[in-house]
Amino acid sequence: MVEFLTPKRNTFVNKTVGVVSTNTGGAEVGRAIEQAGARATQMFYEEAVKEQKKVGVDTVRKMKSVVTRNDKDELEFEELPDNLSDVARETATPYLLKRYANQLDAQTSRHIGILSAETKDYNEFNSKVKSYLEATEKQLGSDNVGADLIGMFRDSASKLSAQYGIKKYQAQIKEEEANALEDSLFLVDRFTNDMASMIREGLDESAALNKEEALNELELLRGRIPSRTYKAYKARIKVAEKTGIITRSTRGMSSVELNLVERGIRDQTFDNFPKKYEY
């Protein structure tokens, strides 16, 4: 291990450098040699510091995984080798801290993603995420990894929790809305079918009530379902109504009237439907 010591220099007064006279008895030569030696020592020191800084960075880069969890789901942190010099350790420490934070961030993101997929609603998701983050922060405190890492984890975890939480909440609202739309469309279908059935049975008043309910329920869906879907359901109510009338009684229809009926069913327009078969 390299030990870094700053060489102690002798104090002397600089003089104008000229030709070194041999009459000085070698004093000037000695000082010149001392200066050259000090410069060489300083250059060696600076190169050694640079090299040790590189050793510190490379040491952290070569670590495969710096944060893992054991069988008990407890955090375990890879530490710097004991034989690092002070300069190498000082350089490596912030790099290692950043790797700690990055791997904790990746672990937290994966775990919150799993919780998002496994929980049934936002409240359950939020509760489990909160418990996980609190347990992790408690472990960080007990491992004495430093306040800086705890702060970095807390900041990153809160952002991840919020991002996944928003997605979870939006997904829940979307699912609830989809279920509500499905229920409403089911009611439209039921009222429509009941209307057609009652028309065939000649229960015109009950049929009219069911038609009204179907149209009212469909109107509640305006803007919440695609326009094409809205129009298709509205046309279906109309077709079911006319089909019920036709099924109830086709006796007495002329060939012309039957052709009009067939065309009306095919085109889903009944503007020219025989008036005597309206109800």
XYZ file of C-alpha atoms in Angstrom:
279
model
C 0.000 0.000 0.000
C 1.376 3.386 -0.959
C 1.829 5.805 1.901
C 1.579 9.439 0.912
C 3.936 11.744 2.819
C 4.800 15.288 1.715
C 8.586 15.698 1.739
C 9.980 18.316 4.081
C 12.086 20.884 2.252
C 14.978 22.903 3.553
C 14.506 26.651 3.652
C 16.854 28.793 1.660
C 16.886 32.132 -0.156
C 16.669 32.040 -3.934
C 19.374 33.893 -5.791
C 19.894 34.789 -9.379
C 20.985 31.671 -11.210
C 24.205 32.101 -13.172
C 27.266 30.082 -13.744
C 27.932 27.964 -10.716
C 31.365 28.770 -9.518
C 33.514 26.005 -8.194
C 34.854 28.527 -5.712
C 31.621 28.284 -3.691
C 32.699 24.912 -2.420
C 29.641 23.102 -3.915
C 26.982 24.943 -1.857
C 25.097 26.196 -4.894
C 25.354 22.797 -6.566
C 23.875 21.172 -3.474
C 20.922 23.532 -3.463
C 20.292 22.932 -7.186
C 20.301 19.187 -6.603
C 17.937 19.595 -3.671
C 15.501 21.594 -5.792
C 15.588 18.990 -8.570
C 14.976 16.251 -6.036
C 12.015 18.085 -4.523
C 10.476 18.555 -7.958
C 10.982 14.884 -8.771
C 9.442 13.870 -5.461
C 6.431 16.122 -6.070
C 5.947 14.704 -9.571
C 6.145 11.166 -8.213
C 3.625 12.045 -5.508
C 1.152 13.528 -8.008
C 1.441 10.512 -10.302
C 0.957 8.171 -7.365
C -2.178 10.063 -6.272
C -3.568 9.900 -9.800
C -2.883 6.177 -9.966
C -4.543 5.521 -6.603
C -7.627 7.478 -7.640
C -7.891 5.220 -10.679
C -7.528 2.181 -8.427
C -10.426 3.440 -6.296
C -12.736 3.926 -9.286
C -11.778 0.605 -10.906
C -12.354 -1.256 -7.648
C -15.990 -0.139 -7.511
C -16.552 -0.727 -11.220
C -15.363 -4.334 -10.949
C -17.814 -5.183 -8.156
C -20.517 -7.403 -9.670
C -23.254 -6.635 -7.155
C -22.932 -4.286 -4.225
C -26.426 -4.733 -2.707
C -28.079 -8.138 -2.275
C -30.677 -9.714 -0.002
C -30.149 -12.894 1.970
C -32.622 -15.719 2.593
C -34.292 -13.616 5.271
C -34.760 -10.754 2.791
C -32.241 -8.671 4.725
C -29.998 -6.230 2.884
C -26.313 -7.067 2.535
C -23.757 -4.520 1.308
C -20.453 -5.290 -0.409
C -17.672 -3.273 1.222
C -14.416 -1.860 -0.093
C -11.287 -4.008 0.332
C -9.250 -3.293 3.481
C -5.991 -2.924 1.557
C -7.003 0.219 -0.333
C -4.933 3.319 0.274
C -6.551 6.362 1.846
C -6.628 8.148 -1.522
C -8.148 5.147 -3.312
C -10.743 4.680 -0.573
C -11.636 8.364 -0.551
C -12.174 8.263 -4.321
C -14.054 4.949 -4.295
C -16.496 5.798 -1.508
C -18.823 8.183 -3.437
C -18.809 5.824 -6.432
C -19.777 2.932 -4.185
C -22.484 5.027 -2.547
C -23.941 5.786 -5.988
C -23.896 2.083 -6.896
C -25.668 1.295 -3.611
C -28.353 3.827 -4.492
C -28.740 2.573 -8.083
C -29.117 -1.065 -7.073
C -31.534 -0.224 -4.278
C -33.513 1.781 -6.809
C -33.637 -1.189 -9.207
C -34.658 -3.589 -6.428
C -37.340 -1.223 -5.201
C -38.706 -0.655 -8.705
C -38.959 -4.406 -9.339
C -40.661 -5.085 -6.016
C -43.171 -2.252 -6.363
C -43.920 -3.470 -9.893
C -44.680 -6.938 -8.508
C -46.923 -5.465 -5.824
C -48.748 -3.440 -8.473
C -49.492 -6.614 -10.430
C -50.441 -8.755 -7.424
C -52.630 -6.384 -5.401
C -56.322 -6.139 -6.168
C -56.788 -2.400 -5.670
C -54.976 0.857 -4.931
C -55.507 0.745 -1.162
C -53.954 -2.709 -0.830
C -51.099 -1.687 -3.119
C -50.409 1.499 -1.183
C -50.403 -0.324 2.169
C -47.957 -3.016 1.031
C -45.629 -0.516 -0.645
C -45.538 1.585 2.511
C -44.653 -1.456 4.627
C -41.890 -2.490 2.222
C -40.307 0.974 2.109
C -40.426 1.367 5.882
C -38.815 -2.045 6.402
C -36.067 -1.264 3.889
C -35.306 2.103 5.438
C -35.147 0.487 8.873
C -32.577 -2.007 7.574
C -30.540 0.810 6.048
C -30.465 2.513 9.424
C -29.370 -0.629 11.265
C -26.600 -1.324 8.721
C -25.093 2.116 9.330
C -24.602 2.763 5.642
C -24.891 6.480 6.140
C -27.494 9.198 6.127
C -26.675 10.119 2.512
C -27.760 6.704 1.207
C -30.920 6.735 3.318
C -31.776 10.145 1.912
C -31.137 8.987 -1.671
C -33.248 5.872 -1.119
C -36.080 7.842 0.454
C -36.181 10.327 -2.428
C -36.061 7.651 -5.137
C -38.536 5.347 -3.370
C -41.100 8.106 -2.921
C -40.969 8.895 -6.648
C -41.287 5.227 -7.625
C -44.147 4.756 -5.200
C -45.959 7.774 -6.628
C -45.418 6.706 -10.253
C -46.649 3.156 -9.720
C -49.409 4.406 -7.420
C -50.779 6.757 -10.069
C -50.761 3.942 -12.640
C -52.441 1.584 -10.175
C -55.122 4.120 -9.306
C -55.760 4.956 -12.959
C -55.974 1.253 -13.804
C -58.446 0.732 -10.964
C -60.614 3.642 -12.100
C -60.437 2.388 -15.684
C -61.442 -1.108 -14.602
C -64.285 0.200 -12.480
C -65.516 2.348 -15.365
C -65.248 -0.615 -17.759
C -67.276 -2.738 -15.350
C -69.858 0.014 -14.994
C -70.141 0.357 -18.774
C -70.476 -3.387 -19.148
C -73.259 -3.449 -16.542
C -75.071 -0.580 -18.258
C -74.853 -2.200 -21.683
C -76.128 -5.418 -20.168
C -79.182 -3.503 -18.893
C -79.731 -1.970 -22.329
C -79.676 -5.459 -23.829
C -82.058 -6.824 -21.203
C -84.585 -4.003 -21.594
C -84.352 -4.338 -25.392
C -84.946 -8.079 -25.331
C -87.826 -7.710 -22.870
C -89.359 -5.039 -25.076
C -89.249 -7.295 -28.158
C -90.663 -10.224 -26.200
C -93.570 -8.176 -24.843
C -94.355 -6.775 -28.284
C -94.637 -10.313 -29.611
C -97.006 -11.120 -26.745
C -99.099 -8.032 -27.414
C -98.163 -6.363 -24.120
C -97.708 -2.965 -25.677
C -97.652 -0.868 -22.489
C -94.995 -3.050 -20.852
C -93.050 -3.041 -24.102
C -93.133 0.758 -24.188
C -91.844 0.960 -20.619
C -88.937 -1.360 -21.424
C -88.117 0.643 -24.540
C -88.026 3.821 -22.455
C -85.723 2.186 -19.877
C -83.401 0.937 -22.623
C -83.164 4.400 -24.183
C -82.654 6.095 -20.803
C -79.864 3.694 -19.833
C -78.232 4.152 -23.216
C -78.413 7.930 -22.873
C -76.381 7.681 -19.639
C -73.596 6.133 -21.713
C -73.405 8.982 -24.223
C -69.809 10.256 -24.229
C -68.588 7.314 -22.158
C -68.656 4.804 -24.977
C -67.563 5.278 -28.605
C -70.068 7.090 -30.808
C -70.217 4.091 -33.132
C -71.140 1.807 -30.225
C -73.791 4.243 -29.013
C -75.383 4.440 -32.466
C -75.239 0.647 -32.883
C -77.119 0.054 -29.637
C -79.694 2.691 -30.484
C -80.257 1.067 -33.881
C -80.541 -2.297 -32.183
C -83.402 -1.034 -30.016
C -85.198 0.148 -33.118
C -84.635 -3.130 -35.000
C -85.756 -5.190 -32.006
C -88.929 -3.164 -31.771
C -89.819 -3.568 -35.454
C -88.799 -7.228 -35.486
C -91.109 -7.853 -32.528
C -93.978 -6.272 -34.389
C -93.287 -8.366 -37.496
C -93.009 -11.555 -35.491
C -96.284 -10.855 -33.706
C -98.254 -10.815 -36.884
C -97.313 -11.127 -40.496
C -100.715 -12.316 -41.571
C -102.479 -10.037 -44.010
C -99.280 -8.503 -45.381
C -99.108 -8.093 -49.112
C -95.987 -8.986 -51.063
C -95.195 -5.285 -51.349
C -95.483 -4.855 -47.593
C -93.313 -7.913 -46.962
C -90.702 -6.468 -49.292
C -90.788 -3.201 -47.350
C -90.369 -5.117 -44.100
C -87.460 -7.118 -45.486
C -85.783 -3.943 -46.720
C -86.361 -2.208 -43.406
C -84.735 -5.029 -41.466
C -81.825 -5.215 -43.896
C -81.151 -1.468 -43.956
C -82.193 -0.891 -40.331
C -84.451 1.932 -41.393
C -88.218 1.724 -41.116
C -89.329 5.047 -42.563
C -91.583 3.257 -45.084
C -92.741 0.563 -42.693
C -96.463 -0.234 -43.123
C -98.257 2.069 -40.695
C -100.876 -0.475 -39.688
C -98.146 -2.556 -38.080
C -96.942 0.265 -35.844
C -98.069 0.173 -32.241
